[in-house]
């Protein structure tokens, strides 16, 4: 099948190819009548514009890229959904890359998105990312970049995050209200601000309620189920085991619950557990799991709005927005002793 | 910051820009020694090739696109992982689009991927896709397309699927061995081959074991938890309710289990339940859920291998491969009465 070119249209209408090209690009130098005629003819002849060539020319591909550590985590897939829902009516399409928390893969994915001529990049940085040269490249090219959830502090870059400190504080406060006094913490990788904030929110709640802080009660974990299993085993061997765990991750909280049930320790009667992220499985476990909802769809929609503002030429391109959303504590059976909250 | 160009390299080495360009493209007309010298110098000077220009020239972007209905379903995210793991060592990067089972979105995402100059497309078709004009466009452009899991029957197009018929047959056979005699089926949208195959596998097992078939026992569902809840309510109102349900989806199976537990009906003692897909939550529910694993990582790897074969110029480009993988029945507590299997 031969593709219809602008030369075919030019021949048919007996006007120059340059005029056809200008008309197709809606150039006001060509009369409205001619523009309409050319477009109508192009449509009739099934002419297909080379949108890539067009993108190179106009600098717009109407595609944005989203970079996440794992696209199958409920949190990230919901943020993506929020971005898609907000950008779709504006004619934008979304392509997604995942880094699996690998810094090298993050660099390569940024290149892939740049090569795909995206108009903007939304990203949540990988746990292992240290330098930001690849991010600097995006900024040098003048492509809007918006961080969500996991961010780096870079001048001029907007971000949409949630108040992790407060999410942690609310969780620990709730555990204290359930009568818990020896509250342990499954701590994430505090190279990432979100985990540092959760840790600090935990500490602040203990201090405010005059509860003792013990190093033995802080266990370093990654966001895997097995990591939670190992961590709770360690805690339960202590001379004075904790009566609650505030976990920085739903996956480690799940690992703890599974292990405790196996050894006959009752949740929440003997020990209260709370997680973080409101992963979809937390509503299906037994007991159902207390967690912190990070309002990911809202986060996605808000990130998209920040992007739309940035590309709006009426507004300055140099705006830097730092949006911080409020998380929501979801109290379920794994920590609810009193049934009162 | 000024970007290093081939002219800078040419000046530094005192050779022509054309030679530099040929050397960077590894043209054998340039001596190996010169090629190595140019590449070394380019690396030292932080020369950055315009990969898009390169892609336009060579027709290769080293990027492939994956189109899935939902990227947050364990099954699809695992297939993606398999594709990534297999293609990564070959220098390919992966961008992902999701259709949310919307045919219109599928068409637009195909355009987005084509505009991003992908070297190949892996896709699992949306439930609502009827015509295949958008797929024909991909084929007309000579871009390799590989279907996985949900496919359309198109001449010349390779696919990697699992034997859904057999997965269903094994499930129902297992339920029969547990002593179940009135086996209901949560049927998916049989416009899709996979659900049709599961339904036919169910029928064949009933026939082979001389069990009665009843229309009342077939309930049309979509893959949502609520759909399973509604379906089981309908079934339990029958004068003779079923003693087992073979569900074409883990989500509907979960909805059924939740509803049955609420009404005091015991799983598996009173009714055995089995799902399909081995979603990650199936190992965390109580009881843990019997399901069919579709070996998604293997499916992804296999799809990637089919793609690599297709682009291998040594082999004919016109090969059409139909790979059918064997599923695996995973017996868990929701259907295991005897503890023997």
XYZ file of C-alpha atoms in Angstrom:
682
model
C 0.000 0.000 0.000
C 1.435 3.367 -0.990
C 1.151 6.083 1.602
C -0.501 9.315 0.501
C 1.996 12.174 0.581
C 1.591 15.939 0.404
C 2.677 15.654 -3.245
C -0.382 13.555 -4.016
C -2.581 16.205 -2.442
C -0.737 18.973 -4.272
C -1.232 17.179 -7.583
C -4.901 16.589 -6.971
C -5.593 20.213 -6.019
C -3.117 21.641 -8.507
C -1.382 23.795 -5.897
C 2.212 23.660 -4.680
C 3.379 21.096 -2.133
C 4.643 23.950 0.046
C 1.140 25.399 0.161
C -0.282 22.008 1.083
C 2.266 21.638 3.850
C 1.563 25.116 5.235
C -2.178 24.538 5.033
C -1.886 21.247 6.894
C 0.039 23.029 9.617
C -2.743 25.608 9.770
C -0.411 28.435 8.757
C -2.395 31.718 8.707
C -0.427 32.863 5.651
C -2.627 30.505 3.658
C -6.230 31.601 3.182
C -8.785 29.924 5.410
C -10.602 28.671 2.308
C -7.471 26.922 1.005
C -6.630 25.519 4.442
C -10.105 24.001 4.694
C -9.941 22.604 1.179
C -6.545 21.004 1.809
C -7.603 19.486 5.103
C -10.824 18.129 3.631
C -8.921 16.614 0.703
C -6.242 15.191 2.999
C -8.950 13.512 5.053
C -10.654 12.108 1.947
C -7.384 10.729 0.655
C -6.578 9.168 4.053
C -3.469 11.276 4.319
C -1.637 10.489 7.519
C 0.567 13.187 8.960
C 3.913 12.071 10.198
C 3.240 12.956 13.791
C 6.838 12.355 14.779
C 8.069 14.828 12.191
C 5.335 17.103 13.459
C 6.501 16.612 17.030
C 10.059 17.452 16.065
C 8.803 20.612 14.393
C 6.250 21.793 16.937
C 8.106 20.361 19.883
C 4.883 18.710 21.067
C 4.120 15.013 21.089
C 1.103 15.155 23.412
C 2.669 12.292 25.289
C 3.941 12.387 28.845
C 6.130 9.841 30.549
C 5.701 8.443 34.041
C 8.598 6.808 35.838
C 7.791 4.682 38.874
C 9.780 2.169 40.924
C 7.090 -0.527 40.613
C 3.948 -0.105 38.559
C 2.217 -3.035 40.256
C 2.149 -1.441 43.695
C -1.398 -0.194 44.358
C -0.027 3.154 45.382
C 1.879 3.807 42.163
C -0.759 2.351 39.858
C -3.336 4.622 41.484
C -1.140 7.705 41.049
C -0.763 6.773 37.372
C -4.522 6.432 37.122
C -4.959 9.913 38.613
C -2.496 11.410 36.132
C -4.184 9.643 33.208
C -7.664 10.713 34.250
C -6.631 14.344 34.580
C -4.551 14.581 31.389
C -6.756 12.524 29.106
C -9.349 15.292 28.523
C -6.454 17.578 27.582
C -5.424 15.234 24.782
C -2.356 13.770 26.471
C -1.332 10.150 26.353
C 0.735 8.418 28.927
C 3.668 6.030 28.656
C 5.058 4.347 31.721
C 8.475 2.975 32.617
C 9.478 1.172 35.778
C 12.871 1.258 37.452
C 12.455 -1.590 39.965
C 14.271 0.772 42.319
C 17.432 0.509 40.252
C 19.309 3.778 39.696
C 20.889 2.579 36.439
C 17.533 1.584 35.034
C 16.193 5.003 36.044
C 18.863 6.725 33.949
C 18.117 4.516 30.945
C 14.383 5.006 31.268
C 14.835 8.774 31.337
C 16.720 8.431 28.043
C 13.979 6.249 26.625
C 11.343 8.837 27.543
C 13.414 11.693 26.110
C 13.879 9.753 22.876
C 10.133 9.207 22.743
C 9.843 13.027 22.690
C 7.645 13.295 25.767
C 6.259 16.718 26.663
C 6.743 16.155 30.363
C 7.982 13.636 32.914
C 6.388 12.589 36.184
C 8.687 10.630 38.420
C 9.049 8.986 41.775
C 12.759 8.385 42.312
C 14.311 4.996 42.840
C 15.633 4.030 46.269
C 19.159 3.640 44.955
C 19.367 6.919 43.027
C 22.184 9.091 44.358
C 23.262 11.678 41.779
C 20.826 13.637 39.646
C 22.713 14.115 36.364
C 19.953 12.373 34.413
C 17.361 14.641 35.985
C 19.485 17.698 35.232
C 19.460 16.654 31.559
C 15.664 16.730 31.520
C 15.670 20.207 33.044
C 18.331 21.463 30.631
C 16.131 20.402 27.755
C 13.361 22.534 29.233
C 11.020 19.563 29.686
C 8.704 19.980 32.664
C 9.473 17.488 35.407
C 7.234 16.805 38.376
C 8.207 14.644 41.322
C 5.536 12.742 43.160
C 5.879 10.889 46.465
C 9.613 10.199 46.363
C 11.461 13.354 45.402
C 14.901 14.933 45.290
C 15.223 18.511 46.446
C 16.117 20.356 43.257
C 15.621 24.071 42.713
C 12.847 24.900 40.256
C 11.306 21.441 40.325
C 7.731 21.016 41.480
C 6.624 18.132 43.608
C 3.473 16.581 44.984
C 3.979 14.572 48.143
C 2.014 13.570 51.179
C 2.715 14.535 54.734
C 4.450 11.318 55.737
C 5.453 12.753 59.097
C 1.842 13.346 59.986
C 0.734 9.964 58.614
C 3.215 8.309 60.970
C 2.268 10.547 63.870
C -1.431 9.744 63.500
C -0.692 6.008 63.333
C 1.408 5.979 66.506
C -1.073 8.220 68.319
C -3.816 5.733 67.439
C -1.718 2.819 68.766
C -1.141 4.725 72.009
C -4.898 5.311 72.352
C -5.382 1.550 72.043
C -3.328 1.228 75.229
C -0.014 0.261 73.615
C 3.105 1.404 75.464
C 6.013 -0.420 73.820
C 5.718 0.598 70.206
C 8.259 -0.739 67.728
C 8.940 0.627 64.249
C 9.766 -1.141 60.985
C 11.913 1.546 59.417
C 12.386 1.903 55.648
C 15.472 3.141 53.844
C 15.961 6.579 55.357
C 17.988 7.729 52.374
C 14.504 8.409 51.068
C 12.787 11.387 52.644
C 9.449 9.592 52.942
C 10.895 6.952 55.259
C 12.863 9.509 57.228
C 9.665 11.517 57.717
C 7.764 8.431 58.860
C 10.528 7.643 61.344
C 10.512 11.208 62.650
C 6.715 11.224 62.980
C 7.006 8.033 65.047
C 9.640 9.593 67.308
C 7.633 12.789 67.780
C 4.506 10.895 68.828
C 6.489 8.883 71.406
C 7.983 12.093 72.782
C 4.655 13.945 72.911
C 3.061 11.082 74.826
C 6.078 10.554 77.135
C 6.694 7.037 75.930
C 10.216 5.622 76.108
C 12.275 5.313 72.949
C 14.398 2.216 72.562
C 16.888 1.430 69.820
C 15.926 -2.227 70.110
C 12.452 -1.341 68.889
C 13.661 0.132 65.595
C 14.230 -2.524 62.936
C 15.558 -1.705 59.483
C 13.426 -3.372 56.792
C 12.853 -3.233 53.064
C 9.311 -3.330 51.666
C 9.146 -7.111 51.362
C 6.909 -9.554 53.231
C 9.903 -11.689 54.268
C 11.645 -8.658 55.707
C 8.690 -8.141 58.064
C 8.761 -11.796 59.085
C 12.464 -11.553 59.988
C 11.974 -8.256 61.807
C 9.141 -9.494 64.038
C 11.090 -12.627 64.933
C 13.911 -10.400 66.152
C 11.534 -8.218 68.162
C 9.722 -11.109 69.847
C 13.037 -12.465 71.140
C 13.646 -9.289 73.179
C 13.359 -9.609 76.997
C 10.478 -7.157 76.750
C 8.828 -7.577 73.330
C 6.764 -4.688 71.919
C 2.966 -4.520 72.252
C 2.588 -2.661 68.953
C 4.393 -2.224 65.652
C 4.101 0.809 63.445
C 5.406 -0.370 60.085
C 6.526 1.984 57.307
C 5.213 -0.546 54.772
C 2.106 -2.724 54.365
C 4.225 -5.595 53.051
C 6.428 -5.813 56.159
C 3.328 -5.394 58.364
C 1.805 -8.373 56.570
C 4.949 -10.433 57.140
C 4.728 -9.625 60.850
C 1.041 -10.594 61.109
C 1.647 -13.902 59.311
C 4.551 -14.798 61.597
C 2.720 -13.791 64.794
C -0.329 -15.870 63.861
C 1.912 -18.834 63.187
C 3.337 -18.618 66.723
C -0.087 -18.170 68.351
C 0.359 -14.508 69.291
C -2.936 -12.695 68.807
C -3.348 -9.569 66.684
C -4.588 -7.099 67.972
C -5.147 -8.551 71.482
C -1.466 -9.235 72.239
C 0.097 -6.888 69.734
C -1.329 -4.165 67.507
C -0.008 -3.748 63.964
C -0.342 -0.870 61.545
C 1.049 -0.524 58.031
C 1.487 2.216 55.482
C 0.160 2.737 51.909
C -3.268 1.104 51.902
C -2.211 -1.617 49.457
C -5.338 -3.353 48.182
C -4.536 -6.626 49.976
C -4.788 -4.897 53.386
C -8.579 -5.098 53.188
C -8.513 -8.830 52.440
C -6.130 -10.081 55.147
C -7.283 -11.532 58.462
C -7.349 -9.446 60.514
C -7.872 -6.599 58.062
C -4.977 -4.197 58.349
C -4.805 -0.686 59.770
C -2.876 1.498 57.370
C -2.322 5.005 56.039
C -3.970 5.962 52.777
C -1.787 8.294 50.747
C -4.637 9.516 48.535
C -2.750 8.397 45.409
C -5.436 9.263 42.848
C -5.567 12.779 44.270
C -1.760 12.866 44.141
C -1.828 11.896 40.476
C -4.491 14.451 39.596
C -2.650 17.163 41.480
C 0.646 16.307 39.741
C -1.129 16.512 36.394
C -2.547 19.919 37.268
C 0.893 21.203 38.235
C 2.159 19.995 34.842
C -0.690 21.699 32.966
C 0.052 24.954 34.779
C 3.718 24.672 33.865
C 3.074 24.286 30.163
C 0.450 27.023 30.126
C 2.262 29.837 28.398
C 0.030 32.421 30.042
C 1.568 31.531 33.378
C 5.305 31.726 34.003
C 7.109 28.494 33.137
C 9.433 28.891 36.054
C 6.911 28.225 38.775
C 7.966 25.812 41.456
C 5.117 24.255 43.376
C 5.461 22.081 46.431
C 2.101 20.476 47.082
C 1.788 18.453 50.279
C -1.354 16.348 50.621
C -2.812 15.117 53.902
C -2.806 11.359 54.392
C -5.700 9.481 55.955
C -5.462 6.926 58.746
C -7.608 3.874 58.044
C -8.300 1.965 61.236
C -8.992 -1.730 60.714
C -8.926 -4.881 62.845
C -5.155 -5.364 63.174
C -4.950 -2.517 65.698
C -8.507 -1.985 66.859
C -8.809 -3.332 70.412
C -11.424 -0.972 71.700
C -13.753 -0.776 68.693
C -14.195 2.830 69.679
C -12.183 4.632 67.041
C 26.248 24.348 28.320
C 27.433 23.687 24.783
C 26.840 20.200 23.520
C 29.831 18.384 22.049
C 29.280 17.743 18.337
C 31.029 15.486 15.848
C 32.789 18.640 14.581
C 34.443 19.069 17.983
C 35.672 15.488 17.821
C 36.833 15.925 14.233
C 38.783 19.044 15.193
C 40.392 17.371 18.161
C 41.500 14.314 16.162
C 42.211 16.253 12.992
C 40.100 13.960 10.815
C 36.976 14.742 8.798
C 33.543 14.988 10.421
C 32.292 12.376 7.957
C 34.915 9.939 9.214
C 33.916 10.678 12.802
C 30.275 10.089 11.963
C 31.020 6.805 10.157
C 33.265 5.670 13.003
C 30.572 6.411 15.583
C 28.136 4.343 13.570
C 30.684 1.530 13.563
C 30.977 1.582 9.787
C 33.418 -1.145 8.702
C 34.740 1.128 5.955
C 36.652 2.929 8.705
C 39.594 1.060 10.165
C 39.036 -0.600 13.511
C 41.859 1.478 14.988
C 40.196 4.757 13.951
C 36.787 3.572 15.117
C 38.201 2.753 18.526
C 40.040 6.072 18.726
C 36.916 8.054 17.804
C 34.746 6.199 20.271
C 37.263 6.620 23.054
C 37.560 10.345 22.308
C 33.793 10.741 22.062
C 33.415 9.131 25.470
C 36.122 11.346 26.990
C 34.487 14.478 25.583
C 31.060 13.375 26.855
C 29.732 13.331 23.321
C 26.081 12.421 23.303
C 24.630 10.855 20.187
C 21.258 12.149 19.111
C 19.553 8.825 19.500
C 16.323 10.048 17.970
C 18.082 11.225 14.824
C 19.862 7.901 14.916
C 16.565 6.080 15.261
C 15.118 7.942 12.287
C 18.178 7.015 10.290
C 18.627 3.416 11.316
C 14.947 2.803 11.940
C 15.871 1.452 15.367
C 15.019 3.064 18.697
C 15.876 0.052 20.862
C 12.592 0.628 22.608
C 9.637 -1.714 22.598
C 6.112 -0.942 23.700
C 3.861 -3.129 25.815
C 0.117 -2.631 25.804
C -1.864 -4.210 28.625
C -5.424 -3.796 29.890
C -4.305 -3.202 33.499
C -0.682 -2.966 34.525
C -1.506 -3.434 38.232
C -2.852 -6.957 37.793
C -0.230 -9.413 39.042
C -0.556 -11.393 35.876
C 0.178 -8.511 33.505
C 2.890 -6.951 35.659
C 4.649 -10.312 35.765
C 4.456 -10.734 31.983
C 5.984 -7.250 31.654
C 8.728 -8.279 34.045
C 9.450 -11.347 31.937
C 9.674 -9.270 28.760
C 11.936 -6.727 30.467
C 14.246 -9.368 31.891
C 14.650 -11.073 28.550
C 15.098 -7.946 26.409
C 17.272 -5.953 28.781
C 20.502 -7.857 28.003
C 19.810 -7.208 24.311
C 19.824 -3.455 24.911
C 16.084 -2.910 24.640
C 14.065 -0.601 26.857
C 10.419 -0.962 27.573
C 7.584 1.534 27.672
C 4.165 0.517 28.855
C 0.659 1.779 28.126
C -2.574 0.598 29.660
C -5.969 0.497 28.000
C -8.205 -0.175 31.036
C -9.995 -2.535 28.657
C -11.182 0.384 26.544
C -10.981 -0.130 22.778
C -10.678 3.604 22.044
C -7.802 3.956 24.469
C -6.155 0.934 22.818
C -6.217 2.677 19.431
C -4.752 5.852 20.907
C -2.064 3.978 22.793
C -1.029 2.193 19.604
C -0.588 5.626 18.003
C 1.403 6.830 20.998
C 3.727 3.831 20.728
C 4.134 4.257 16.967
C 4.968 7.938 17.482
C 7.535 6.926 20.059
C 9.203 4.918 17.256
C 9.090 1.580 19.013
C 10.839 -1.357 17.373
C 8.113 -3.759 18.371
C 4.803 -4.027 20.187
C 3.655 -6.645 22.666
C -0.034 -6.535 23.357
C -2.864 -8.191 25.198
C -6.071 -6.939 23.619
C -8.766 -5.072 25.471
C -12.076 -6.764 26.243
C -13.996 -4.223 24.177
C -11.807 -4.328 21.055
C -13.806 -5.423 18.023
C -12.105 -4.329 14.797
C -8.384 -4.542 14.197
C -7.652 -1.521 11.973
C -5.170 -0.155 14.514
C -3.383 -3.474 14.617
C -3.337 -3.640 10.825
C -1.567 -0.256 10.804
C 1.211 -1.677 12.965
C 1.608 -4.619 10.614
C 1.569 -2.394 7.518
C 4.439 -0.425 8.973
C 6.371 -3.672 9.291
C 6.692 -3.388 13.055
C 6.782 -6.789 14.766
C 3.697 -7.376 16.879
C 3.335 -10.167 19.393
C 0.109 -11.016 21.183
C 0.254 -12.469 24.645
C -2.597 -13.985 26.644
C -5.491 -12.177 24.955
C -5.103 -12.353 21.212
C -6.909 -11.791 17.945
C -6.498 -14.392 15.239
C -4.606 -12.505 12.543
C -2.552 -14.149 9.814
C 1.183 -13.664 10.234
C 0.980 -12.532 13.847
C 2.721 -14.531 16.536
C 1.212 -15.136 19.928
C 2.117 -16.593 23.281
C -0.826 -17.848 25.281
C -1.541 -20.434 27.902
C -3.760 -23.420 27.576
C -6.790 -21.930 29.303
C -8.921 -24.921 28.369
C -6.598 -27.240 30.217
C -6.236 -24.859 33.190
C -10.021 -24.949 33.581
C -10.187 -28.689 33.063
C -7.571 -29.357 35.754
C -9.403 -27.074 38.201
C -12.757 -28.753 37.739
C -11.187 -32.199 37.849
C -9.601 -31.263 41.177
C -12.981 -30.066 42.541
C -14.560 -33.365 41.485
C -11.825 -35.300 43.278
C -12.672 -33.339 46.424
C -16.126 -34.888 46.234
C -17.952 -31.934 44.666
C -20.870 -32.810 42.406
C -22.705 -29.550 41.753
C -20.019 -27.343 40.284
C -20.923 -23.793 39.278
C -18.899 -21.524 37.006
C -18.260 -17.781 37.147
C -17.923 -17.124 33.449
C -15.968 -14.178 32.015
C -16.694 -12.262 28.834
C -16.674 -15.024 26.212
C -15.985 -12.527 23.438
C -12.442 -13.145 24.631
C -11.008 -16.497 23.675
C -9.424 -17.056 27.086
C -12.799 -16.996 28.848
C -14.417 -19.105 26.167
C -11.640 -21.667 26.575
C -12.065 -21.704 30.361
C -15.799 -22.234 29.953
C -15.225 -25.065 27.467
C -12.649 -26.699 29.757
C -15.238 -26.598 32.554
C -17.870 -28.219 30.327
C -15.507 -30.908 29.113
C -14.555 -31.943 32.650
C -18.214 -32.195 33.673
C -18.919 -34.351 30.611
C -15.885 -36.590 31.127
C -16.904 -37.246 34.741
C -20.600 -37.677 33.938
C -21.682 -34.731 36.033
C -24.870 -32.863 35.138
C -24.635 -29.506 33.434
C -27.119 -26.845 34.518
C -27.591 -23.392 33.053
C -28.421 -22.103 36.523
C -24.875 -22.870 37.575
C -23.299 -20.594 34.962
C -23.144 -16.963 36.086
C -21.818 -14.191 33.877
C -19.305 -12.031 35.800
C -16.691 -9.389 35.143
C -13.343 -9.546 36.950
C -14.420 -7.449 39.931
C -14.787 -8.506 43.574
C -18.352 -7.135 43.747
C -19.328 -9.150 40.703
C -18.353 -12.344 42.565
C -20.362 -11.281 45.611
C -23.474 -10.746 43.486
C -22.942 -14.018 41.617
C -22.640 -16.176 44.730
C -25.747 -14.583 46.255
C -27.670 -15.606 43.161
C -26.304 -19.163 43.298
C -27.033 -19.681 47.002
C -30.702 -18.817 46.440
C -31.150 -21.773 44.081
C -33.247 -24.700 45.376
C -30.111 -26.797 45.073
C -27.104 -24.525 45.583
C -23.726 -25.648 44.210
C -21.098 -27.365 46.348
C -18.211 -25.858 44.358
C -17.459 -22.848 42.205
C -14.854 -22.762 39.492
C -14.301 -19.059 38.866
C -12.637 -17.666 35.749
C -11.143 -14.885 37.883
C -9.447 -14.609 41.298
C -11.277 -11.364 42.013
C -14.748 -12.851 41.622
C -13.635 -15.936 43.590
C -12.577 -13.590 46.393
C -15.946 -11.823 46.324
C -17.645 -15.210 46.657
C -15.479 -16.301 49.606
C -16.088 -13.006 51.436
C -19.853 -13.261 50.974
C -19.993 -16.942 51.987
C -18.011 -16.301 55.152
C -20.358 -13.454 56.038
C -23.339 -15.798 55.841
C -21.654 -18.555 57.855
C -21.154 -20.955 54.961
C -17.814 -22.733 55.358
C -15.135 -22.777 52.664
C -14.053 -25.488 51.735
C -16.226 -27.708 54.030
C -19.595 -26.592 52.604
C -18.421 -25.251 49.283
C -15.088 -25.404 47.471
C -13.850 -22.364 45.560
C -11.148 -22.054 42.942
C -9.996 -18.975 41.050
C -7.822 -18.209 38.062
C -4.608 -16.180 37.591
C -2.712 -16.598 40.866
C -3.057 -12.922 41.816
C -0.694 -12.200 44.692
C -3.513 -11.656 47.196
C -4.665 -15.268 46.772
C -1.875 -16.430 49.082
C -2.871 -13.937 51.801
C -6.621 -14.549 52.029
C -8.252 -16.822 54.590
C -8.626 -19.493 53.466
C -5.769 -19.204 50.984
C -7.148 -19.587 47.497
C -6.805 -22.406 44.981
C -6.019 -20.920 41.597
C -4.360 -21.457 38.232
C -0.932 -19.992 37.683
C -0.477 -18.810 34.120
C 3.314 -18.756 34.319
C 3.337 -15.055 33.378
C 7.088 -14.495 33.687
C 7.645 -17.431 31.354
C 5.016 -15.977 29.029
C 6.840 -12.650 28.991
C 10.209 -14.240 28.354
C 8.789 -16.402 25.614
C 7.108 -13.399 23.942
C 10.421 -11.546 24.051
C 12.188 -14.491 22.443
C 9.628 -14.621 19.651
C 10.243 -10.894 19.075
C 14.022 -11.356 18.998
C 13.637 -14.132 16.444
C 11.432 -11.945 14.285
C 13.910 -9.092 14.130
C 16.822 -11.409 13.538
C 17.626 -10.841 9.898
C 19.211 -14.271 9.591
C 15.801 -15.814 10.130
C 12.832 -15.025 7.925
C 10.829 -12.045 9.186
C 7.602 -13.665 8.162
C 7.569 -16.357 10.793
C 4.358 -16.853 12.647
C 4.705 -18.591 15.972
C 1.877 -19.770 18.168
C 3.315 -20.696 21.528
C 0.943 -22.286 24.023
C 2.247 -22.649 27.564
C 0.939 -25.105 30.138
C -0.728 -23.586 33.175
C -0.212 -24.898 36.677
C -2.941 -25.685 39.179
C -2.095 -24.386 42.659
C -4.143 -26.164 45.290
C -4.708 -24.141 48.447
C -7.149 -24.197 51.368
C -10.250 -22.822 49.610
C -10.803 -26.145 47.863
C -8.700 -28.630 49.772
C -11.021 -30.845 51.826
C -9.003 -33.993 51.780
C -5.515 -32.601 52.316
C -4.408 -35.339 49.989
C -3.663 -33.410 46.811
